[in-house]
Amino acid sequence: MKNSKKLLIVAGAAGEIGTEYCKMAIAHKVNCIGIVRNRRTGIKSPFFTEVVCGLDKEASIHESFADVDFSEYKEIIYLHTIGVDNFDPRGYPNIEPLKTIPLEIYDSNVNSFKYLLRYCGMKISALNDGRRDSKISLKIAIIAGVSDKYTPFVIEPFCEAKFILRQYIQSYIQLHPDWISGLSINITSTITASALRVRPHADTTYWLQPSEVVQKSFETLISNARKYKEMDIIKNFPDFIPGYYMSNKDLYEKWSRETGVK
């Protein structure tokens, strides 16, 4: 890697959104570590290092990051782009209360996030210990949903998982407000392979492209802002119904049509 004051760590680098962030970092000459598991990015650049790592296993993280020297940087940005959702009608119209988050959703959203966060926090805290000035900063960022604030029942487990991530971020900021900040990049439906697996019959005309998500958020992601911030990236549907997220009937009809699940 070339020398740079910033290091961007992208969890889920082989996904469509993750790959776009890695490419954008390279274009801005920001050092980037792309974390992959099964697939590869195919990216070649002196600013890019691909790391194969099981993010749900602490031992794998310690092994994979053993040669990464955080002391070389002034700013570390940890971006988590991973997370699956699904559609479960839960007995609609008599919707059953959410009792737990399904393991697949919890694993992909929470377990794949928290262990690397713990590792980064521990490493940077040790480097900053005793320093009054020139502390290494850590920005913790996630990709989440604009709809999360409404917790629509069709994807309620996914929304709950993303709220857990937000709580992790804000808890870390409270511990070290002088060098930790946070960002939640909230997006509307985006064209990715994982989204299309869940909603194969959806009309994607007005879905975001991964490149749009990155173009509209990258400057904010690598900025030096402090504290915690949420930003919404929205592609409006011309026929969007006000109150849609609050209407169980509209949610059920749209998601059952798009997923093919009744």
Coordinates of N, CA and C in Angstrom, one line a residue, residues 7 24 45 65 72 79 102 107 128 146 164 172 179 227:
L7 N -7.4 5.0 6.2 CA -7.6 3.6 5.8 C -9.1 3.3 5.9
M24 N -14.1 3.4 -5.4 CA -14.1 4.8 -5.2 C -12.9 5.2 -4.3
S45 N -4.7 -2.9 -7.3 CA -4.3 -1.6 -7.1 C -3.3 -1.5 -5.9
F65 N -5.9 -9.9 10.4 CA -5.4 -8.6 10.5 C -4.1 -8.5 11.3
E72 N 0.0 3.4 11.3 CA 0.5 4.1 10.1 C -0.5 5.2 9.6
L79 N -16.4 0.3 7.4 CA -17.7 0.4 6.8 C -18.2 -1.1 6.6
P102 N -34.3 -14.1 13.3 CA -33.8 -15.3 12.7 C -32.3 -15.3 12.6
D107 N -26.9 -13.2 12.1 CA -25.5 -13.5 11.7 C -24.9 -12.5 10.7
N128 N -3.9 4.8 21.1 CA -4.2 6.1 21.6 C -4.0 6.3 23.1
V146 N -33.6 3.2 4.8 CA -34.5 4.4 5.1 C -35.7 4.0 5.8
I164 N -29.7 -2.6 16.2 CA -28.6 -3.1 17.1 C -27.3 -2.5 16.7
Y172 N -20.1 3.0 21.4 CA -18.6 3.2 21.3 C -18.3 4.7 21.3
W179 N -12.4 10.4 19.8 CA -11.7 9.8 18.6 C -12.6 8.8 17.9
K227 N -19.0 12.9 16.2 CA -20.2 12.4 16.7 C -20.9 11.4 15.8

